């Protein structure tokens, strides 16, 4: 098995500086040592320790079966943008001819956005992709870096299905269902609306539907040769008690391509905001109403306080996470969709991000 690593940045490869943590650790040497020590099953031979560092590209010529691309510049994932997602997509496709599986090493802050974005852009990719990182740098004695990278490799060697997954804190989650829930816990991610694919342990416990080889296809639409991610004007507005129609109107001026309106509960907002939303829709803005609840299932019209939103042309985000919703809007906008058509596509399941009744 040839595993290709794409290293995009994040705490895993950071070191202390007078200004706080920043990229600078020798991740390549650390990974080479880790792979040498990794107890490989028969089908995944690893380079002997003396093989040294991992070459930046395919290493078959030297008899090794891992490769690593370090993206430049390495980022704190807070600096990631849709172009960063595209750089990762490009690197995965550049190695799709040699790799059997992929691991993306990424910062935790926006890991769930990237995992969601990759899931939409890679529905044609045959190999599984696991995104991981750590809360503590690789050089720190109690770091979670080894556990997470080894966990990602174990998931792959046990036959993780196609699709984009996120491994963190002992759990394999669907990448587009995951959300960062803790700044400090080593179990920093959760998947509030979808069960984990697997729990690490002795032995690992796989959900029946995702057990090795069970899911040959990614649920959803196969988007053929998607256009690359661009950076579209998609904004997120969090409602608070007392948000006025005038303030909301200002936030939507000039009109963005799309707005994710984080409403209360199942998608409720005070009726005085409805006219502003109708105006935005008339101006061609795709208005997506999501829930502020961690475990949200938007149902516009269940309450009178949300009923006017659908009539005004807004669409609900169902049980998608904010990260999946935002990345999906960027993906669909990059495919040239706008307005009502963009809104309509938000209700379709592209890569398992949404439960469709
Ligand atoms: N700020 C870091 C990042 O997202 C946090 C981390 O990786 N733990 O890049």
Short mmCIF file of C-alpha atoms and ligand atoms in Angstrom, two decimals:
data_model
loop_
_atom_site.label_atom_id
_atom_site.label_comp_id
_atom_site.label_asym_id
_atom_site.label_seq_id
_atom_site.Cartn_x
_atom_site.Cartn_y
_atom_site.Cartn_z
CA UNK A 1 0.00 0.00 0.00
CA UNK A 2 1.37 3.38 -1.02
CA UNK A 3 0.22 6.15 1.31
CA UNK A 4 0.73 9.71 0.13
CA UNK A 5 0.90 12.45 2.77
CA UNK A 6 0.04 16.06 2.03
CA UNK A 7 1.30 18.37 4.74
CA UNK A 8 -0.60 21.65 4.75
CA UNK A 9 0.46 23.00 8.17
CA UNK A 10 -1.12 23.22 11.61
CA UNK A 11 0.11 22.74 15.16
CA UNK A 12 1.39 19.25 14.41
CA UNK A 13 4.45 20.77 12.71
CA UNK A 14 4.80 23.92 14.79
CA UNK A 15 7.46 25.16 17.17
CA UNK A 16 7.46 27.92 19.76
CA UNK A 17 8.51 31.41 18.76
CA UNK A 18 8.45 34.77 20.57
CA UNK A 19 5.13 35.38 18.78
CA UNK A 20 3.56 32.03 19.61
CA UNK A 21 3.45 28.72 17.79
CA UNK A 22 4.43 28.80 14.13
CA UNK A 23 5.44 26.24 11.45
CA UNK A 24 9.07 25.12 11.78
CA UNK A 25 9.32 21.53 13.04
CA UNK A 26 11.07 18.91 10.90
CA UNK A 27 7.89 17.02 10.14
CA UNK A 28 9.51 15.07 7.33
CA UNK A 29 12.15 13.49 9.60
CA UNK A 30 9.56 12.87 12.33
CA UNK A 31 7.25 11.14 9.88
CA UNK A 32 10.07 9.00 8.49
CA UNK A 33 10.86 7.78 12.02
CA UNK A 34 7.22 7.19 12.78
CA UNK A 35 6.68 5.16 9.62
CA UNK A 36 9.76 3.10 10.33
CA UNK A 37 8.36 2.21 13.74
CA UNK A 38 4.79 1.69 12.54
CA UNK A 39 3.84 -1.96 13.02
CA UNK A 40 2.98 -2.65 9.43
CA UNK A 41 0.57 -5.36 8.38
CA UNK A 42 1.87 -7.57 5.57
CA UNK A 43 0.24 -5.52 2.87
CA UNK A 44 1.84 -2.29 4.04
CA UNK A 45 5.63 -2.62 4.16
CA UNK A 46 7.32 0.53 5.44
CA UNK A 47 10.82 1.87 4.86
CA UNK A 48 13.52 0.68 7.25
CA UNK A 49 14.61 3.32 9.73
CA UNK A 50 17.89 3.78 7.88
CA UNK A 51 15.94 4.78 4.78
CA UNK A 52 15.87 8.22 6.31
CA UNK A 53 13.65 10.98 5.10
CA UNK A 54 10.67 10.79 2.89
CA UNK A 55 11.27 12.13 -0.58
CA UNK A 56 8.97 14.97 -1.61
CA UNK A 57 7.50 12.88 -4.40
CA UNK A 58 6.85 9.23 -5.23
CA UNK A 59 9.54 7.02 -3.82
CA UNK A 60 8.92 3.76 -5.62
CA UNK A 61 12.35 3.88 -7.25
CA UNK A 62 13.95 3.54 -3.82
CA UNK A 63 11.62 0.74 -2.91
CA UNK A 64 9.65 2.86 -0.49
CA UNK A 65 5.92 3.17 -0.53
CA UNK A 66 5.19 6.44 1.14
CA UNK A 67 5.52 9.94 -0.23
CA UNK A 68 5.09 13.41 1.15
CA UNK A 69 4.29 16.79 -0.31
CA UNK A 70 4.88 19.80 1.89
CA UNK A 71 2.73 22.67 0.69
CA UNK A 72 4.21 26.15 0.63
CA UNK A 73 3.79 28.22 2.59
CA UNK A 74 2.89 26.05 5.57
CA UNK A 75 -0.10 27.62 7.24
CA UNK A 76 -1.79 27.98 10.53
CA UNK A 77 -5.11 26.66 9.29
CA UNK A 78 -6.73 29.93 10.35
CA UNK A 79 -5.06 31.32 7.21
CA UNK A 80 -6.51 28.66 4.93
CA UNK A 81 -8.82 29.78 2.11
CA UNK A 82 -10.59 28.00 -0.77
CA UNK A 83 -7.32 28.23 -2.73
CA UNK A 84 -5.68 26.16 0.02
CA UNK A 85 -8.35 23.49 -0.43
CA UNK A 86 -7.60 23.50 -4.14
CA UNK A 87 -3.85 23.10 -3.55
CA UNK A 88 -4.61 19.96 -1.56
CA UNK A 89 -7.01 18.66 -4.24
CA UNK A 90 -4.32 19.25 -6.88
CA UNK A 91 -1.71 17.41 -4.85
CA UNK A 92 -3.98 14.42 -4.28
CA UNK A 93 -4.78 14.15 -7.98
CA UNK A 94 -1.09 14.55 -8.81
CA UNK A 95 -0.45 11.37 -6.79
CA UNK A 96 -3.64 9.46 -7.59
CA UNK A 97 -1.73 7.32 -10.08
CA UNK A 98 0.63 5.91 -7.44
CA UNK A 99 -1.14 6.21 -4.09
CA UNK A 100 -3.58 3.70 -2.66
CA UNK A 101 -4.61 6.07 0.11
CA UNK A 102 -4.02 9.62 1.30
CA UNK A 103 -3.37 11.35 4.61
CA UNK A 104 -3.68 15.13 4.80
CA UNK A 105 -1.88 16.74 7.75
CA UNK A 106 -3.72 19.92 8.62
CA UNK A 107 -4.34 22.40 11.43
CA UNK A 108 -7.37 21.73 13.58
CA UNK A 109 -8.89 25.21 13.48
CA UNK A 110 -10.35 24.85 9.99
CA UNK A 111 -9.81 21.13 9.48
CA UNK A 112 -13.54 20.43 9.24
CA UNK A 113 -13.93 23.10 6.51
CA UNK A 114 -11.12 21.56 4.50
CA UNK A 115 -12.41 18.02 5.00
CA UNK A 116 -15.86 19.13 3.81
CA UNK A 117 -14.44 20.97 0.82
CA UNK A 118 -12.32 17.98 -0.19
CA UNK A 119 -15.34 15.68 0.06
CA UNK A 120 -17.20 17.69 -2.60
CA UNK A 121 -14.25 18.16 -4.91
CA UNK A 122 -13.06 14.54 -4.76
CA UNK A 123 -16.21 12.49 -5.41
CA UNK A 124 -14.45 10.96 -8.42
CA UNK A 125 -11.34 9.96 -6.45
CA UNK A 126 -11.13 6.20 -5.93
CA UNK A 127 -8.83 6.24 -2.89
CA UNK A 128 -9.75 7.04 0.72
CA UNK A 129 -8.50 10.31 2.19
CA UNK A 130 -8.00 10.88 5.93
CA UNK A 131 -7.43 14.37 7.28
CA UNK A 132 -5.73 14.65 10.65
CA UNK A 133 -3.50 16.85 12.78
CA UNK A 134 -3.00 17.43 16.48
CA UNK A 135 -3.73 19.74 19.37
CA UNK A 136 -0.07 19.70 20.48
CA UNK A 137 3.09 19.95 18.35
CA UNK A 138 4.89 16.74 17.39
CA UNK A 139 7.89 17.60 19.58
CA UNK A 140 5.95 17.84 22.85
CA UNK A 141 6.19 14.76 25.05
CA UNK A 142 2.44 14.36 25.59
CA UNK A 143 1.53 15.30 22.03
CA UNK A 144 -1.39 13.64 20.31
CA UNK A 145 0.46 13.81 16.96
CA UNK A 146 1.66 10.18 16.96
CA UNK A 147 -1.73 8.81 18.05
CA UNK A 148 -3.56 10.69 15.33
CA UNK A 149 -1.21 9.93 12.45
CA UNK A 150 -0.86 6.28 13.46
CA UNK A 151 -4.64 6.12 13.87
CA UNK A 152 -5.13 7.47 10.36
CA UNK A 153 -2.72 4.85 9.00
CA UNK A 154 -4.45 2.08 10.93
CA UNK A 155 -7.81 3.14 9.54
CA UNK A 156 -6.38 2.97 6.02
CA UNK A 157 -4.72 -0.38 6.50
CA UNK A 158 -7.97 -1.77 7.93
CA UNK A 159 -9.71 -0.82 4.70
CA UNK A 160 -11.36 2.54 5.37
CA UNK A 161 -13.86 3.13 2.57
CA UNK A 162 -13.53 5.71 -0.19
CA UNK A 163 -14.41 9.24 0.72
CA UNK A 164 -12.90 11.95 2.87
CA UNK A 165 -12.68 11.18 6.58
CA UNK A 166 -11.27 12.93 9.63
CA UNK A 167 -9.38 10.97 12.26
CA UNK A 168 -8.91 12.61 15.64
CA UNK A 169 -8.81 11.52 19.26
CA UNK A 170 -9.48 7.87 18.53
CA UNK A 171 -12.44 8.37 16.21
CA UNK A 172 -12.84 8.16 12.47
CA UNK A 173 -15.53 10.63 11.40
CA UNK A 174 -17.05 11.50 8.05
CA UNK A 175 -15.05 14.57 7.03
CA UNK A 176 -18.10 16.59 6.05
CA UNK A 177 -19.95 15.72 9.29
CA UNK A 178 -17.17 16.71 11.66
CA UNK A 179 -16.86 19.91 13.66
CA UNK A 180 -14.20 21.18 16.04
CA UNK A 181 -15.77 21.22 19.50
CA UNK A 182 -12.83 21.84 21.80
CA UNK A 183 -9.76 24.06 21.76
CA UNK A 184 -7.96 21.81 24.26
CA UNK A 185 -9.39 18.31 24.42
CA UNK A 186 -7.46 15.60 22.62
CA UNK A 187 -10.86 14.45 21.37
CA UNK A 188 -11.27 17.86 19.76
CA UNK A 189 -13.83 16.88 17.08
CA UNK A 190 -17.33 15.52 17.07
CA UNK A 191 -19.85 14.49 14.46
CA UNK A 192 -23.14 15.60 16.01
CA UNK A 193 -25.51 14.37 13.29
CA UNK A 194 -23.79 11.23 12.03
CA UNK A 195 -22.29 8.28 13.91
CA UNK A 196 -18.51 7.82 13.74
CA UNK A 197 -17.27 5.47 11.03
CA UNK A 198 -14.99 3.73 13.50
CA UNK A 199 -13.70 3.88 17.04
CA UNK A 200 -10.04 3.08 17.57
CA UNK A 201 -9.36 0.36 20.09
CA UNK A 202 -8.26 -3.21 20.53
CA UNK A 203 -9.77 -4.16 18.20
CA UNK A 204 -11.17 -1.19 16.31
CA UNK A 205 -14.96 -1.01 16.19
CA UNK A 206 -16.32 -0.20 12.75
CA UNK A 207 -19.87 0.86 12.07
CA UNK A 208 -21.37 -1.97 10.02
CA UNK A 209 -22.07 0.22 7.01
CA UNK A 210 -18.48 1.46 6.87
CA UNK A 211 -16.63 -1.75 7.67
CA UNK A 212 -13.77 -2.54 5.35
CA UNK A 213 -14.97 -2.67 1.79
CA UNK A 214 -18.64 -2.15 2.73
CA UNK A 215 -19.00 1.27 1.14
CA UNK A 216 -17.65 1.05 -2.36
CA UNK A 217 -19.21 4.33 -3.36
CA UNK A 218 -19.47 7.69 -1.68
CA UNK A 219 -23.15 8.48 -1.10
CA UNK A 220 -24.28 11.44 -3.15
CA UNK A 221 -23.63 12.93 -6.55
CA UNK A 222 -20.44 12.26 -8.47
CA UNK A 223 -19.45 15.73 -9.64
CA UNK A 224 -17.44 15.11 -12.78
CA UNK A 225 -14.30 17.20 -13.20
CA UNK A 226 -15.35 20.05 -10.93
CA UNK A 227 -14.00 23.52 -11.62
CA UNK A 228 -11.32 24.56 -9.09
CA UNK A 229 -12.30 26.34 -5.90
CA UNK A 230 -12.41 30.10 -6.19
CA UNK A 231 -12.83 32.54 -3.32
CA UNK A 232 -16.44 33.63 -3.56
CA UNK A 233 -18.23 36.20 -1.44
CA UNK A 234 -20.03 33.84 0.93
CA UNK A 235 -20.75 35.27 4.35
CA UNK A 236 -22.03 33.87 7.65
CA UNK A 237 -24.31 35.91 9.90
CA UNK A 238 -25.08 34.76 13.43
CA UNK A 239 -28.48 35.91 14.68
CA UNK A 240 -28.73 37.25 18.23
CA UNK A 241 -31.81 38.34 20.16
CA UNK A 242 -32.32 41.95 19.08
CA UNK A 243 -30.64 41.79 15.65
CA UNK A 244 -32.38 44.58 13.76
CA UNK A 245 -33.62 44.55 10.16
CA UNK A 246 -31.48 47.64 9.45
CA UNK A 247 -28.27 45.93 10.67
CA UNK A 248 -29.00 42.77 8.71
CA UNK A 249 -29.70 44.84 5.58
CA UNK A 250 -26.33 46.59 6.01
CA UNK A 251 -24.55 43.27 6.41
CA UNK A 252 -26.05 42.18 3.08
CA UNK A 253 -24.97 45.34 1.24
CA UNK A 254 -23.50 45.01 -1.33
CA UNK A 255 -25.18 41.64 -1.91
CA UNK A 256 -22.89 38.64 -1.41
CA UNK A 257 -23.11 35.51 -3.57
CA UNK A 258 -24.58 33.67 -0.60
CA UNK A 259 -25.26 34.11 3.09
CA UNK A 260 -25.51 31.45 5.76
CA UNK A 261 -27.94 32.86 8.28
CA UNK A 262 -27.40 31.07 11.58
CA UNK A 263 -30.85 31.15 13.09
CA UNK A 264 -32.26 29.81 16.35
CA UNK A 265 -33.42 26.24 16.87
CA UNK A 266 -34.89 24.61 13.77
CA UNK A 267 -34.42 27.81 11.76
CA UNK A 268 -36.41 30.51 13.51
CA UNK A 269 -35.90 34.26 13.25
CA UNK A 270 -38.04 37.24 14.22
CA UNK A 271 -40.51 37.96 11.41
CA UNK A 272 -39.24 41.55 11.06
CA UNK A 273 -36.13 40.15 9.32
CA UNK A 274 -38.15 38.36 6.62
CA UNK A 275 -38.47 41.39 4.34
CA UNK A 276 -34.67 41.86 4.35
CA UNK A 277 -34.21 38.23 3.39
CA UNK A 278 -36.80 38.49 0.61
CA UNK A 279 -34.96 41.56 -0.70
CA UNK A 280 -31.62 39.72 -0.66
CA UNK A 281 -33.15 36.77 -2.53
CA UNK A 282 -34.60 39.22 -5.10
CA UNK A 283 -31.07 40.61 -5.56
CA UNK A 284 -29.79 37.11 -6.40
CA UNK A 285 -28.32 36.14 -3.03
CA UNK A 286 -28.60 32.47 -2.09
CA UNK A 287 -29.90 32.62 1.50
CA UNK A 288 -29.26 29.46 3.50
CA UNK A 289 -30.76 29.25 6.98
CA UNK A 290 -28.81 27.05 9.38
CA UNK A 291 -29.14 26.34 13.08
CA UNK A 292 -26.97 27.55 15.92
CA UNK A 293 -27.54 24.22 17.65
CA UNK A 294 -24.57 21.88 17.54
CA UNK A 295 -26.95 19.11 16.58
CA UNK A 296 -29.17 21.02 14.18
CA UNK A 297 -31.88 19.91 11.80
CA UNK A 298 -33.34 22.91 10.08
CA UNK A 299 -37.04 22.69 9.34
CA UNK A 300 -38.34 25.96 8.00
CA UNK A 301 -42.04 26.27 8.69
CA UNK A 302 -42.23 24.07 11.75
CA UNK A 303 -42.79 27.27 13.71
CA UNK A 304 -44.51 30.40 12.52
CA UNK A 305 -41.27 32.26 13.36
CA UNK A 306 -39.51 30.40 10.55
CA UNK A 307 -42.36 30.01 8.13
CA UNK A 308 -41.84 33.29 6.29
CA UNK A 309 -38.21 32.46 5.51
CA UNK A 310 -39.03 29.70 3.04
CA UNK A 311 -41.74 31.84 1.46
CA UNK A 312 -39.13 34.60 1.09
CA UNK A 313 -36.94 32.21 -0.90
CA UNK A 314 -34.48 31.03 1.76
CA UNK A 315 -33.50 27.37 1.95
CA UNK A 316 -32.68 25.35 5.07
CA UNK A 317 -29.36 23.62 5.65
CA UNK A 318 -30.95 20.40 6.97
CA UNK A 319 -28.52 18.65 9.31
CA UNK A 320 -25.33 19.95 7.70
CA UNK A 321 -22.64 21.43 9.91
CA UNK A 322 -21.68 25.05 9.37
CA UNK A 323 -18.38 23.87 7.91
CA UNK A 324 -20.09 21.56 5.42
CA UNK A 325 -22.61 24.28 4.53
CA UNK A 326 -19.99 26.98 3.96
CA UNK A 327 -17.63 24.76 1.96
CA UNK A 328 -20.57 23.50 -0.13
CA UNK A 329 -21.56 27.05 -1.03
CA UNK A 330 -17.96 27.81 -2.05
CA UNK A 331 -17.86 24.60 -4.09
CA UNK A 332 -21.16 25.22 -5.86
CA UNK A 333 -20.35 28.89 -6.46
CA UNK A 334 -17.07 27.74 -8.00
CA UNK A 335 -19.13 25.58 -10.38
CA UNK A 336 -20.85 28.79 -11.55
CA UNK A 337 -24.15 28.32 -9.70
CA UNK A 338 -25.92 31.41 -8.39
CA UNK A 339 -29.15 32.48 -6.72
CA UNK A 340 -32.08 30.07 -6.65
CA UNK A 341 -30.17 27.36 -8.52
CA UNK A 342 -27.36 27.54 -5.97
CA UNK A 343 -29.95 27.39 -3.19
CA UNK A 344 -31.64 24.35 -4.74
CA UNK A 345 -28.34 22.45 -4.92
CA UNK A 346 -27.80 23.04 -1.21
CA UNK A 347 -30.66 20.61 -0.57
CA UNK A 348 -29.01 17.80 -2.54
CA UNK A 349 -26.59 15.36 -1.04
CA UNK A 350 -23.22 15.75 -2.78
CA UNK A 351 -20.98 13.54 -0.63
CA UNK A 352 -22.87 12.33 2.41
CA UNK A 353 -22.88 15.73 4.12
CA UNK A 354 -26.67 15.90 4.35
CA UNK A 355 -29.37 13.50 5.44
CA UNK A 356 -31.99 13.60 2.72
CA UNK A 357 -35.35 12.13 3.66
N1 LIG B 1 -4.00 27.03 15.02
C1 LIG B 1 -3.72 25.65 14.72
C2 LIG B 1 -4.15 25.39 13.28
O1 LIG B 1 -5.31 25.20 13.04
C3 LIG B 1 -4.44 24.76 15.69
C4 LIG B 1 -4.04 23.29 15.59
O2 LIG B 1 -3.63 22.78 14.58
N2 LIG B 1 -4.18 22.56 16.68
O3 LIG B 1 -3.35 25.43 12.39
#
